[in-house]
Coordinates of C-alpha atoms in Angstrom, one line a residue:
M30 CA 21.6 8.1 7.2
Q31 CA 22.0 4.8 9.0
L32 CA 22.4 1.7 6.8
P33 CA 21.1 -1.7 8.1
L34 CA 24.1 -3.3 6.3
K35 CA 26.4 -2.3 9.2
N36 CA 25.1 -4.9 11.6
A37 CA 24.7 -7.5 8.9
A38 CA 28.2 -7.1 7.6
F39 CA 30.3 -6.9 10.7
H40 CA 28.6 -8.6 13.6
T41 CA 29.9 -12.2 13.8
D42 CA 30.9 -14.7 16.5
V43 CA 34.0 -15.8 14.6
Q44 CA 37.2 -15.1 16.6
P45 CA 39.7 -12.9 14.7
D46 CA 43.2 -14.0 13.7
R47 CA 45.1 -10.7 14.1
R48 CA 48.3 -10.4 12.2
D49 CA 49.6 -7.3 14.0
S50 CA 48.5 -5.1 16.9
Q51 CA 47.6 -2.2 14.7
Q52 CA 44.8 -4.1 12.9
P53 CA 41.2 -3.5 13.9
P54 CA 39.7 -6.3 16.0
E55 CA 37.2 -7.2 13.4
R56 CA 38.2 -9.4 10.4
A57 CA 34.6 -9.7 9.2
L58 CA 34.1 -7.8 5.9
G59 CA 30.7 -8.7 4.6
R60 CA 28.3 -11.5 3.7
V61 CA 27.8 -13.7 0.6
I62 CA 24.6 -12.7 -1.2
A63 CA 25.1 -14.8 -4.4
C64 CA 27.2 -17.7 -5.7
D65 CA 27.2 -19.5 -9.0
G66 CA 29.8 -22.2 -8.3
S67 CA 33.0 -20.6 -9.5
R68 CA 32.3 -17.0 -8.3
A69 CA 30.4 -15.3 -5.5
T70 CA 29.1 -11.8 -4.7
I71 CA 29.7 -10.3 -1.3
L72 CA 27.8 -7.4 0.2
S73 CA 29.9 -5.1 2.3
A74 CA 30.3 -1.5 3.4
V75 CA 33.1 1.0 3.6
S76 CA 33.3 4.4 5.3
T77 CA 35.4 7.5 4.7
D78 CA 36.2 8.2 8.4
G79 CA 37.5 5.7 10.9
W80 CA 38.4 2.1 10.0
Q81 CA 37.7 1.1 6.4
A82 CA 37.4 -2.3 4.9
G83 CA 38.6 -0.8 1.6
D84 CA 42.2 -2.0 2.0
A85 CA 41.0 -5.6 2.2
W86 CA 38.9 -5.1 -1.0
A87 CA 41.8 -4.2 -3.3
I88 CA 41.7 -5.8 -6.7
G89 CA 43.9 -9.0 -6.7
Q90 CA 43.7 -9.5 -2.9
M91 CA 42.6 -12.8 -1.4
I92 CA 39.9 -13.1 1.3
S93 CA 38.3 -16.0 3.0
I94 CA 34.7 -17.1 3.5
N95 CA 34.0 -19.0 6.8
L96 CA 32.0 -22.1 6.5
G97 CA 32.7 -23.4 10.0
A98 CA 34.5 -26.6 9.2
S99 CA 36.4 -25.0 6.3
R100 CA 37.4 -21.7 4.9
I101 CA 37.0 -20.9 1.2
V102 CA 39.8 -18.8 -0.3
A103 CA 38.6 -16.3 -2.9
L104 CA 40.2 -13.6 -5.1
V105 CA 38.7 -10.1 -5.5
Y106 CA 38.4 -9.1 -9.1
K107 CA 35.6 -6.5 -9.3
L108 CA 34.2 -3.8 -7.0
H109 CA 31.3 -1.4 -7.4
A110 CA 29.2 0.8 -5.1
I111 CA 25.5 0.1 -4.9
D112 CA 24.3 3.8 -4.4
A113 CA 25.2 6.5 -6.8
A114 CA 25.8 8.9 -3.9
W115 CA 28.7 8.7 -1.5
Y116 CA 28.4 9.5 2.2
D117 CA 31.4 10.7 4.1
T118 CA 29.9 10.2 7.6
E119 CA 28.1 6.9 7.0
E120 CA 29.0 3.5 5.7
N121 CA 28.5 3.0 2.0
P122 CA 27.2 -0.3 0.7
I123 CA 29.4 -2.0 -2.0
R124 CA 29.2 -5.2 -4.0
V125 CA 32.4 -7.3 -4.2
E126 CA 32.8 -9.9 -6.9
V127 CA 35.2 -12.7 -6.0
E128 CA 36.5 -15.9 -7.7
L129 CA 36.6 -19.1 -5.6
L130 CA 40.1 -20.6 -5.7
G131 CA 40.1 -23.4 -3.1
E132 CA 39.5 -24.1 0.5
V133 CA 41.4 -24.6 3.8
L134 CA 40.5 -27.8 5.6
E135 CA 41.6 -29.4 8.8
N136 CA 43.6 -32.7 8.6
T137 CA 42.9 -35.5 11.0
D138 CA 45.8 -34.3 13.1
G139 CA 44.2 -30.9 13.4
K140 CA 46.7 -29.2 11.0
P141 CA 45.2 -27.0 8.3
R142 CA 45.9 -27.7 4.6
F143 CA 44.9 -25.9 1.4
Q144 CA 43.4 -27.7 -1.6
S145 CA 42.4 -26.3 -5.0
G146 CA 38.8 -26.6 -5.9
I147 CA 35.7 -26.4 -3.8
T148 CA 33.9 -29.3 -2.1
T149 CA 31.5 -27.2 0.0
F150 CA 30.2 -24.0 -1.6
P151 CA 29.3 -20.9 0.5
S152 CA 25.7 -20.5 1.5
I153 CA 23.8 -17.2 1.3
G154 CA 24.8 -15.2 4.4
A155 CA 28.2 -16.8 4.9
V156 CA 30.7 -14.4 6.5
A157 CA 33.6 -13.1 4.4
H158 CA 36.8 -12.3 6.3
R159 CA 40.2 -10.9 5.9
I160 CA 42.3 -13.9 5.1
R161 CA 44.5 -15.2 8.0
S162 CA 48.2 -14.8 7.4
G163 CA 48.6 -18.6 8.1
D164 CA 45.9 -19.4 5.5
L165 CA 47.6 -17.1 2.9
A166 CA 50.9 -18.9 3.5
L167 CA 49.1 -22.3 3.1
V168 CA 47.7 -21.2 -0.3
H169 CA 51.3 -20.6 -1.6
N170 CA 52.9 -23.6 0.1
L171 CA 54.4 -26.2 -2.2
G172 CA 53.8 -29.0 0.3
D173 CA 56.1 -31.9 -0.1
R174 CA 57.9 -30.4 -3.1
V175 CA 61.2 -28.7 -2.7
G176 CA 61.0 -25.0 -3.5
V177 CA 63.3 -22.0 -3.8
E178 CA 62.4 -18.5 -2.9
I179 CA 62.3 -16.1 -5.8
G180 CA 60.5 -13.1 -4.1
H181 CA 57.5 -12.5 -2.0
V182 CA 53.7 -12.6 -2.3
T183 CA 52.4 -9.2 -3.2
Q184 CA 49.6 -9.2 -0.7
D185 CA 51.8 -10.0 2.2
A186 CA 55.6 -9.3 1.9
S187 CA 56.3 -11.6 4.9
I188 CA 55.2 -14.7 2.8
P189 CA 57.9 -15.9 0.4
A190 CA 57.0 -16.7 -3.2
T191 CA 58.5 -20.1 -3.9
V192 CA 58.8 -22.2 -7.0
S193 CA 59.6 -25.9 -7.6
V194 CA 62.7 -25.8 -9.9
Q195 CA 62.2 -29.5 -10.7
D196 CA 58.7 -29.0 -12.1
M197 CA 59.5 -25.6 -13.6
L198 CA 62.4 -27.1 -15.6
S199 CA 61.2 -30.6 -16.5
R200 CA 57.9 -29.3 -17.9
H201 CA 59.4 -26.2 -19.4
F202 CA 58.6 -22.6 -18.5
A203 CA 57.9 -19.2 -20.1
L204 CA 58.3 -15.6 -18.9
V205 CA 56.4 -12.9 -20.7
G206 CA 56.2 -9.2 -20.2
T207 CA 56.4 -6.0 -22.0
T208 CA 59.7 -4.0 -22.3
G209 CA 60.9 -2.3 -19.1
V210 CA 59.0 -4.3 -16.5
G211 CA 62.1 -6.2 -15.2
K212 CA 61.8 -9.3 -17.4
S213 CA 65.6 -9.8 -17.9
S214 CA 66.2 -9.3 -14.2
A215 CA 63.6 -11.9 -13.4
V216 CA 65.2 -14.4 -15.9
S217 CA 68.6 -13.8 -14.2
L218 CA 67.1 -14.5 -10.8
L219 CA 65.4 -17.7 -11.9
L220 CA 68.5 -19.0 -13.5
R221 CA 70.6 -18.2 -10.4
R222 CA 68.1 -20.1 -8.3
A223 CA 68.0 -23.0 -10.7
V224 CA 71.7 -23.7 -11.0
S225 CA 72.1 -23.3 -7.2
V226 CA 69.8 -26.3 -6.6
R227 CA 70.5 -28.4 -9.7
P228 CA 74.3 -29.1 -9.8
R229 CA 74.1 -31.0 -13.1
L230 CA 72.2 -28.3 -14.9
R231 CA 73.8 -26.5 -17.7
V232 CA 72.2 -23.4 -19.2
L233 CA 72.6 -22.1 -22.7
I234 CA 71.2 -18.6 -23.1
L235 CA 70.4 -17.5 -26.7
D236 CA 71.0 -13.8 -26.0
P237 CA 70.1 -11.6 -29.0
H238 CA 70.8 -8.3 -27.1
N239 CA 74.1 -9.3 -25.5
E240 CA 72.8 -8.4 -22.0
Y241 CA 73.3 -11.5 -19.8
S242 CA 77.1 -11.6 -19.7
S243 CA 77.1 -8.9 -17.0
A244 CA 74.4 -10.8 -15.0
F245 CA 76.5 -13.8 -14.2
P246 CA 80.1 -12.7 -13.7
D247 CA 80.8 -15.6 -11.4
L248 CA 78.7 -18.3 -13.2
A249 CA 78.8 -17.8 -16.9
L250 CA 81.1 -18.1 -19.9
T251 CA 80.4 -15.5 -22.6
I252 CA 80.7 -16.5 -26.2
D253 CA 80.5 -13.7 -28.8
G254 CA 81.4 -13.4 -32.5
E255 CA 85.0 -13.0 -31.6
S256 CA 85.4 -16.1 -29.5
L257 CA 82.9 -18.3 -31.2
D258 CA 83.9 -21.4 -33.2
L259 CA 81.0 -23.0 -35.0
P260 CA 82.5 -24.7 -38.1
F261 CA 80.5 -24.7 -41.2
W262 CA 80.6 -28.5 -41.4
M263 CA 78.5 -28.7 -38.2
F264 CA 75.6 -27.2 -40.1
K265 CA 73.0 -29.5 -41.6
Q266 CA 72.1 -29.0 -45.2
D267 CA 69.0 -26.8 -44.6
E268 CA 70.9 -24.7 -42.0
L269 CA 73.9 -24.2 -44.4
A270 CA 71.5 -23.3 -47.2
D271 CA 69.9 -20.7 -45.1
V272 CA 73.2 -19.0 -44.5
V273 CA 74.3 -19.2 -48.1
F274 CA 71.1 -18.1 -49.8
R275 CA 69.5 -15.8 -47.2
G276 CA 68.8 -12.3 -48.6
R277 CA 69.3 -13.4 -52.2
A278 CA 67.0 -15.7 -54.1
A279 CA 68.7 -18.9 -55.1
L280 CA 68.8 -20.0 -58.7
D281 CA 66.7 -23.1 -59.4
D282 CA 69.6 -25.6 -59.3
E283 CA 71.8 -24.0 -56.6
P284 CA 70.4 -25.8 -53.5
D285 CA 70.7 -29.2 -55.3
I286 CA 74.3 -28.3 -56.4
L287 CA 75.2 -27.3 -52.8
R288 CA 73.9 -30.6 -51.5
E289 CA 75.9 -32.6 -54.1
V290 CA 79.2 -30.7 -53.7
V291 CA 79.1 -30.9 -49.9
S292 CA 78.5 -34.6 -50.1
A293 CA 81.4 -35.0 -52.5
A294 CA 83.7 -32.8 -50.3
R295 CA 82.9 -34.9 -47.3
A296 CA 83.7 -38.1 -49.2
R297 CA 87.0 -36.6 -50.4
Y298 CA 88.0 -35.5 -46.9
R299 CA 87.8 -39.2 -45.8
Q300 CA 90.0 -40.5 -48.6
P301 CA 93.4 -41.2 -47.0
N302 CA 95.3 -40.7 -50.3
G303 CA 93.2 -37.8 -51.6
Q304 CA 91.6 -39.8 -54.4
D305 CA 89.8 -37.6 -56.8
L306 CA 86.2 -38.8 -56.4
T307 CA 84.8 -36.0 -58.4
R308 CA 86.7 -37.1 -61.5
D309 CA 85.0 -40.5 -61.3
L310 CA 81.8 -38.8 -60.4
G311 CA 82.1 -36.5 -63.4
S312 CA 83.2 -39.1 -66.0
S313 CA 80.3 -41.5 -65.4
L314 CA 77.8 -40.5 -62.7
L315 CA 77.0 -37.0 -63.9
K316 CA 75.8 -38.4 -67.3
R317 CA 73.2 -40.5 -65.5
P318 CA 69.8 -39.3 -64.3
L319 CA 69.6 -37.5 -61.0
D320 CA 68.2 -40.4 -59.0
L321 CA 71.1 -42.6 -60.0
G322 CA 73.6 -39.9 -58.9
V323 CA 71.9 -39.7 -55.5
S324 CA 72.0 -43.5 -55.2
R325 CA 75.8 -43.5 -55.7
Q326 CA 76.3 -40.7 -53.2
S327 CA 74.1 -42.5 -50.7
A328 CA 76.4 -45.6 -51.1
D329 CA 79.4 -43.4 -50.3
A330 CA 77.6 -41.8 -47.3
Q331 CA 76.7 -45.2 -45.8
Q332 CA 80.4 -45.8 -45.4
A333 CA 81.0 -42.5 -43.6
G334 CA 77.7 -41.9 -41.8
P335 CA 74.5 -39.9 -42.5
A336 CA 74.6 -37.3 -45.2
D337 CA 73.9 -34.5 -42.6
A338 CA 76.2 -35.9 -39.9
A339 CA 78.5 -33.3 -38.3
T340 CA 81.7 -34.7 -39.9
P341 CA 84.4 -32.4 -41.2
Y342 CA 85.1 -31.4 -44.8
R343 CA 87.2 -28.7 -46.4
I344 CA 85.8 -25.6 -48.0
K345 CA 88.6 -25.7 -50.6
D346 CA 87.4 -29.1 -51.6
V347 CA 83.9 -27.6 -52.2
F348 CA 85.5 -25.0 -54.5
T349 CA 87.5 -27.7 -56.3
V350 CA 84.4 -29.8 -56.8
I351 CA 82.5 -26.9 -58.3
D352 CA 85.4 -26.1 -60.6
E353 CA 85.5 -29.6 -61.8
L354 CA 81.8 -29.7 -62.4
I355 CA 82.1 -26.4 -64.4
G356 CA 84.9 -28.1 -66.5
L357 CA 82.9 -31.2 -67.4
H358 CA 82.3 -31.7 -71.1
E359 CA 78.7 -32.8 -70.6
Q360 CA 77.1 -30.5 -68.2
R361 CA 74.6 -31.8 -65.6
W362 CA 74.2 -28.4 -64.0
P363 CA 74.0 -25.0 -65.8
R364 CA 77.4 -23.3 -65.6
A365 CA 75.7 -20.1 -64.5
A366 CA 74.2 -21.8 -61.4
L367 CA 77.6 -23.4 -60.6
R368 CA 79.4 -20.0 -60.9
S369 CA 76.8 -18.2 -58.9
L370 CA 77.1 -20.7 -56.0
K371 CA 80.8 -20.5 -56.0
V372 CA 80.7 -16.7 -55.8
R373 CA 78.3 -16.9 -52.9
L374 CA 80.5 -19.3 -51.0
E375 CA 83.7 -17.3 -51.8
S376 CA 82.1 -14.1 -50.5
L377 CA 81.1 -15.8 -47.2
H378 CA 84.5 -17.3 -46.8
A379 CA 86.2 -13.9 -47.3
D380 CA 83.7 -12.0 -45.1
P381 CA 85.3 -11.3 -41.6
R382 CA 81.9 -11.5 -40.0
Y383 CA 81.7 -15.2 -40.8
R384 CA 85.1 -16.0 -39.3
F385 CA 83.4 -18.1 -36.7
M386 CA 82.3 -20.5 -39.4
F387 CA 85.3 -20.6 -41.7
G388 CA 88.3 -19.1 -39.8
R389 CA 89.3 -22.2 -37.7
A390 CA 86.9 -24.7 -39.0
N391 CA 89.5 -27.3 -40.1
M392 CA 91.4 -27.1 -36.8
Y393 CA 88.7 -29.5 -35.4
E394 CA 88.4 -33.1 -36.3
T395 CA 85.3 -33.8 -34.2
V396 CA 82.5 -31.8 -32.5
A397 CA 83.9 -32.6 -29.0
P398 CA 85.9 -29.3 -28.5
I399 CA 82.9 -27.3 -29.6
L400 CA 80.5 -29.1 -27.3
S401 CA 82.9 -28.8 -24.5
Q402 CA 83.0 -25.0 -24.9
V403 CA 79.4 -24.3 -25.6
F404 CA 77.8 -26.7 -23.0
R405 CA 80.4 -26.4 -20.3
I406 CA 81.8 -29.9 -20.2
P407 CA 83.4 -29.9 -17.7
M408 CA 81.8 -26.9 -16.0
H409 CA 84.8 -25.5 -14.1
G410 CA 82.3 -23.7 -11.8
R411 CA 80.5 -21.9 -14.7
P412 CA 77.4 -23.8 -15.7
I413 CA 75.9 -21.0 -17.8
T414 CA 76.8 -20.0 -21.3
A415 CA 75.7 -16.6 -22.5
F416 CA 75.7 -17.0 -26.2
Q417 CA 75.7 -13.5 -27.7
L418 CA 73.8 -13.6 -31.0
G419 CA 73.7 -9.9 -31.3
G420 CA 77.3 -9.8 -32.6
L421 CA 76.6 -12.2 -35.5
P422 CA 75.4 -11.3 -39.0
S423 CA 71.6 -11.2 -39.1
E424 CA 71.7 -13.7 -41.9
V425 CA 73.1 -16.5 -39.7
V426 CA 71.3 -15.9 -36.4
N427 CA 68.4 -18.3 -37.2
A428 CA 70.8 -21.0 -38.4
V429 CA 73.1 -20.7 -35.4
A430 CA 70.1 -20.9 -33.1
S431 CA 69.0 -24.0 -34.9
V432 CA 72.4 -25.7 -34.6
L433 CA 72.7 -24.9 -30.9
S434 CA 69.2 -26.1 -30.1
R435 CA 69.7 -29.3 -32.1
L436 CA 73.1 -30.0 -30.4
A437 CA 71.5 -29.4 -26.9
F438 CA 68.9 -32.0 -27.5
D439 CA 71.3 -34.5 -29.0
L440 CA 73.9 -34.0 -26.2
A441 CA 71.3 -34.5 -23.5
S442 CA 69.9 -37.6 -25.2
A443 CA 73.4 -39.0 -25.6
S444 CA 74.2 -38.4 -22.0
Q445 CA 71.2 -40.5 -20.9
G446 CA 70.2 -37.9 -18.4
A447 CA 73.7 -37.3 -16.9
C448 CA 73.9 -33.9 -18.6
E449 CA 70.8 -31.7 -18.0
I450 CA 70.6 -28.7 -20.4
L451 CA 68.3 -25.8 -20.3
V452 CA 68.0 -23.8 -23.5
L453 CA 66.8 -20.3 -22.6
C454 CA 65.5 -18.6 -25.7
E455 CA 65.2 -14.8 -25.4
E456 CA 62.9 -13.0 -27.9
A457 CA 61.5 -16.4 -28.7
H458 CA 58.9 -15.0 -31.1
R459 CA 61.7 -14.4 -33.5
Y460 CA 62.6 -18.1 -33.8
V461 CA 59.1 -19.7 -33.4
P462 CA 56.6 -17.1 -34.7
S463 CA 52.9 -17.8 -34.7
D464 CA 52.9 -17.6 -38.5
P465 CA 54.4 -20.9 -39.9
K466 CA 55.5 -19.1 -43.0
L467 CA 57.8 -16.8 -41.0
G468 CA 60.9 -17.7 -39.2
F469 CA 63.3 -20.6 -40.0
A470 CA 61.8 -24.1 -40.1
P471 CA 64.8 -26.0 -38.7
T472 CA 65.0 -23.6 -35.7
R473 CA 61.2 -24.2 -35.1
Q474 CA 61.7 -27.9 -35.4
A475 CA 64.7 -28.0 -33.0
L476 CA 62.9 -26.0 -30.3
A477 CA 59.7 -27.9 -30.8
R478 CA 61.6 -31.2 -30.4
I479 CA 63.0 -30.0 -27.0
A480 CA 59.5 -28.9 -25.9
K481 CA 57.8 -32.2 -26.9
E482 CA 60.5 -34.8 -26.1
G483 CA 63.2 -33.1 -24.1
R484 CA 61.8 -34.0 -20.7
K485 CA 62.7 -37.7 -21.2
Y486 CA 66.3 -36.9 -21.8
G487 CA 67.0 -33.9 -19.6
A488 CA 66.7 -31.2 -22.2
Y489 CA 64.6 -28.3 -21.0
L490 CA 63.2 -25.1 -22.6
G491 CA 62.8 -21.6 -21.3
I492 CA 60.8 -19.2 -23.4
V493 CA 61.1 -15.4 -22.9
T494 CA 59.2 -13.0 -25.0
Q495 CA 57.5 -9.6 -24.9
R496 CA 55.0 -10.6 -27.5
P497 CA 53.3 -13.9 -26.6
G498 CA 50.7 -13.2 -29.3
E499 CA 53.4 -13.5 -32.0
L500 CA 54.7 -16.8 -30.5
D501 CA 53.8 -20.2 -31.8
P502 CA 51.0 -21.3 -29.5
T503 CA 52.1 -24.9 -29.7
I504 CA 55.5 -24.0 -28.1
L505 CA 53.8 -21.9 -25.4
S506 CA 51.3 -24.7 -24.7
Q507 CA 54.3 -27.0 -23.8
C508 CA 55.4 -24.6 -21.1
S509 CA 53.6 -25.7 -17.9
T510 CA 54.9 -22.9 -15.7
I511 CA 54.3 -19.3 -16.8
F512 CA 55.4 -16.0 -15.2
A513 CA 53.2 -13.3 -16.7
M514 CA 54.5 -9.8 -16.1
R515 CA 52.8 -6.6 -17.2
L516 CA 51.2 -6.9 -20.7
A517 CA 49.4 -4.0 -22.2
N518 CA 48.5 -5.6 -25.6
E519 CA 45.0 -7.2 -25.6
R520 CA 46.0 -9.9 -27.9
D521 CA 49.0 -10.9 -25.7
Q522 CA 46.7 -10.9 -22.7
Q523 CA 44.3 -13.2 -24.5
I524 CA 47.0 -15.7 -25.2
I525 CA 47.9 -15.8 -21.5
R526 CA 44.2 -16.0 -20.6
S527 CA 43.8 -19.1 -22.7
A528 CA 46.8 -20.7 -21.0
I529 CA 45.6 -20.1 -17.4
S530 CA 43.2 -22.4 -15.6
D531 CA 39.6 -21.3 -15.4
A532 CA 39.8 -21.2 -11.6
S533 CA 42.0 -18.2 -11.7
A534 CA 41.2 -16.6 -15.1
S535 CA 40.1 -13.3 -13.5
T536 CA 43.7 -12.8 -12.4
I537 CA 44.6 -11.8 -15.9
N538 CA 42.1 -8.9 -15.8
F539 CA 44.6 -6.8 -13.9
L540 CA 47.7 -8.0 -15.8
S541 CA 47.9 -4.7 -17.7
S542 CA 48.4 -2.7 -14.4
I543 CA 50.7 -4.7 -12.2
G544 CA 53.9 -3.0 -11.1
N545 CA 57.5 -3.5 -12.2
R546 CA 59.1 -6.8 -11.0
E547 CA 55.6 -8.1 -10.3
A548 CA 54.2 -11.2 -12.0
I549 CA 51.3 -13.6 -12.1
A550 CA 52.8 -17.0 -11.7
F551 CA 50.8 -20.1 -12.5
G552 CA 51.2 -23.7 -13.6
E553 CA 53.1 -26.8 -12.4
G554 CA 56.0 -25.0 -10.7
V555 CA 53.9 -23.1 -8.2
A556 CA 51.3 -24.2 -5.6
T557 CA 48.5 -22.1 -7.0
T558 CA 48.1 -19.0 -9.1
M559 CA 50.2 -16.4 -7.4
R560 CA 50.6 -12.6 -7.7
M561 CA 54.2 -12.1 -6.6
R562 CA 57.1 -9.7 -6.7
F563 CA 60.5 -10.9 -7.8
A564 CA 63.4 -10.3 -5.3
Q565 CA 65.8 -7.4 -6.0
L566 CA 69.1 -8.5 -7.4
Q567 CA 72.4 -7.0 -6.4
P568 CA 73.7 -4.3 -8.9
H569 CA 76.5 -6.7 -10.1
E570 CA 73.9 -9.4 -10.8
L571 CA 71.7 -7.3 -13.1
P572 CA 71.7 -7.8 -16.9
A573 CA 72.9 -4.8 -18.9
M574 CA 72.9 -4.1 -22.5
G575 CA 76.1 -2.2 -23.4
A576 CA 76.4 0.8 -21.1
R577 CA 74.8 1.7 -17.8
G578 CA 75.1 5.2 -16.3
G579 CA 77.4 6.3 -19.1
E580 CA 80.0 3.6 -18.5
V581 CA 80.6 0.5 -20.5
M582 CA 80.1 -2.5 -18.2
G583 CA 83.1 -4.8 -17.9
R584 CA 85.1 -3.6 -20.9
Y585 CA 86.9 -0.6 -22.4
E586 CA 85.0 1.8 -24.6
P587 CA 85.3 0.4 -28.2
T588 CA 87.2 2.4 -30.8
L589 CA 85.6 3.6 -34.0
D590 CA 87.4 0.8 -35.9
D591 CA 86.0 -1.8 -33.5
M592 CA 82.5 -0.4 -34.1
V593 CA 82.9 -0.3 -37.8
R594 CA 84.2 -3.8 -37.9
R595 CA 81.2 -5.1 -35.8
M596 CA 78.9 -3.3 -38.2
G597 CA 80.4 -5.3 -41.0
A598 CA 81.2 -2.2 -42.9

């Protein structure tokens, strides 16, 4: 059987651009038989013996369509045979569906350039070709923007995959992918490249699995539950309330009591002679309506700063104030609520897991030493802070993430751009879930503030998650550069599909089957939607959670007592 398609598909006057001596002389693959403006159908043929065009028709490969004055770049996203039968000795006709991405044009100086979008659409009969190596490099060229190499293009390993760090950071970025595809290694690679070209950049990693300390032995300071100092007085009212009441429902009056006693303790801390403010508060103010009491406290706060300002106070003053309120003759608050709050605070104060909040809290008079440690001021050659949340009690993780994110924004704003800070949020769906009723509102607000306003002040956000479908879509929509690794869940794929531009939406169709370390990169940080493979890191640069190969990385094996203590038992 001899098909007439053979001559129609492969006979062309276009000169080939051969990338190596082993390639067949023909680059022509087929001809356009249909076009609807964003997609086209190409008729081609493949054979079992001899040279095949099949390798050029692989899903996800780019090809070009010759228009004479220009060449359209298209992406293969669907293949199917025309006949039900297959012939081993003859060419078999196939239909190839492609998506039109852009075109290669000649500048006035004769140099080619790639532009997204189509100005001249292919006509019926236009010849489809293997894409030239030079054209493929143009497609992924950042042009005038400065880029760093993070891997190579999957279709041609000789072409580097580059990203603009400036655009990736300033407009925020996200990296999504299921477990085991190399997500953490990709994050480590991106951070290494970012700090290498941005000398003022400081990175705060919110690390829930304690895996990044081993990835940056030369660049990072690791802060865990043992070395952390985050005094309780740095927590805003809602953050402190989350720590105090999480896991047990608060009595009706307890949150209001906590607010009042903290305000009184702050005022007492500032009195040079230790004046008993609560005695005056109890003898007169507590007999008045609530609004008058708040007015009096507001007057005191105006002298010392905002009510939620990160100013010190002593926990023993909080206990003293509660005791004095309990002893008042005319009770404003129920004694049961006062006693319950005191018991909660005393149990937290005595719990060794909360030593980072209470152990050395009153050794600090200002937030400066804390900011210096957490945000690396000065850097001393280590611009990255791996903040290990995994060693903290689960009840405080959300509040700690809220405090750190809020401080990152405030510090970047106060520095007037001199101090650039990237907050990298691992397992971001825990902190900003899609359901507004879940998660911790202050953490959501702090991260959303960075996403919406941080660019103006040098505060950037990096989102990492294995479940983008469970992430707040508002946060994801603020990330203008996305690296999508393998995602098997249909809902997760749909979220990414809604974020990608229409001109390359078909790329997501094979997102569930790409290999490890591979990603579909799209958005402001790359030249065009790019299927790429991240570079391989050195063994000592890989993140590791606990042990690898039976050995505990970078530390001695913990004793049973150490493990019991970390469990909080």
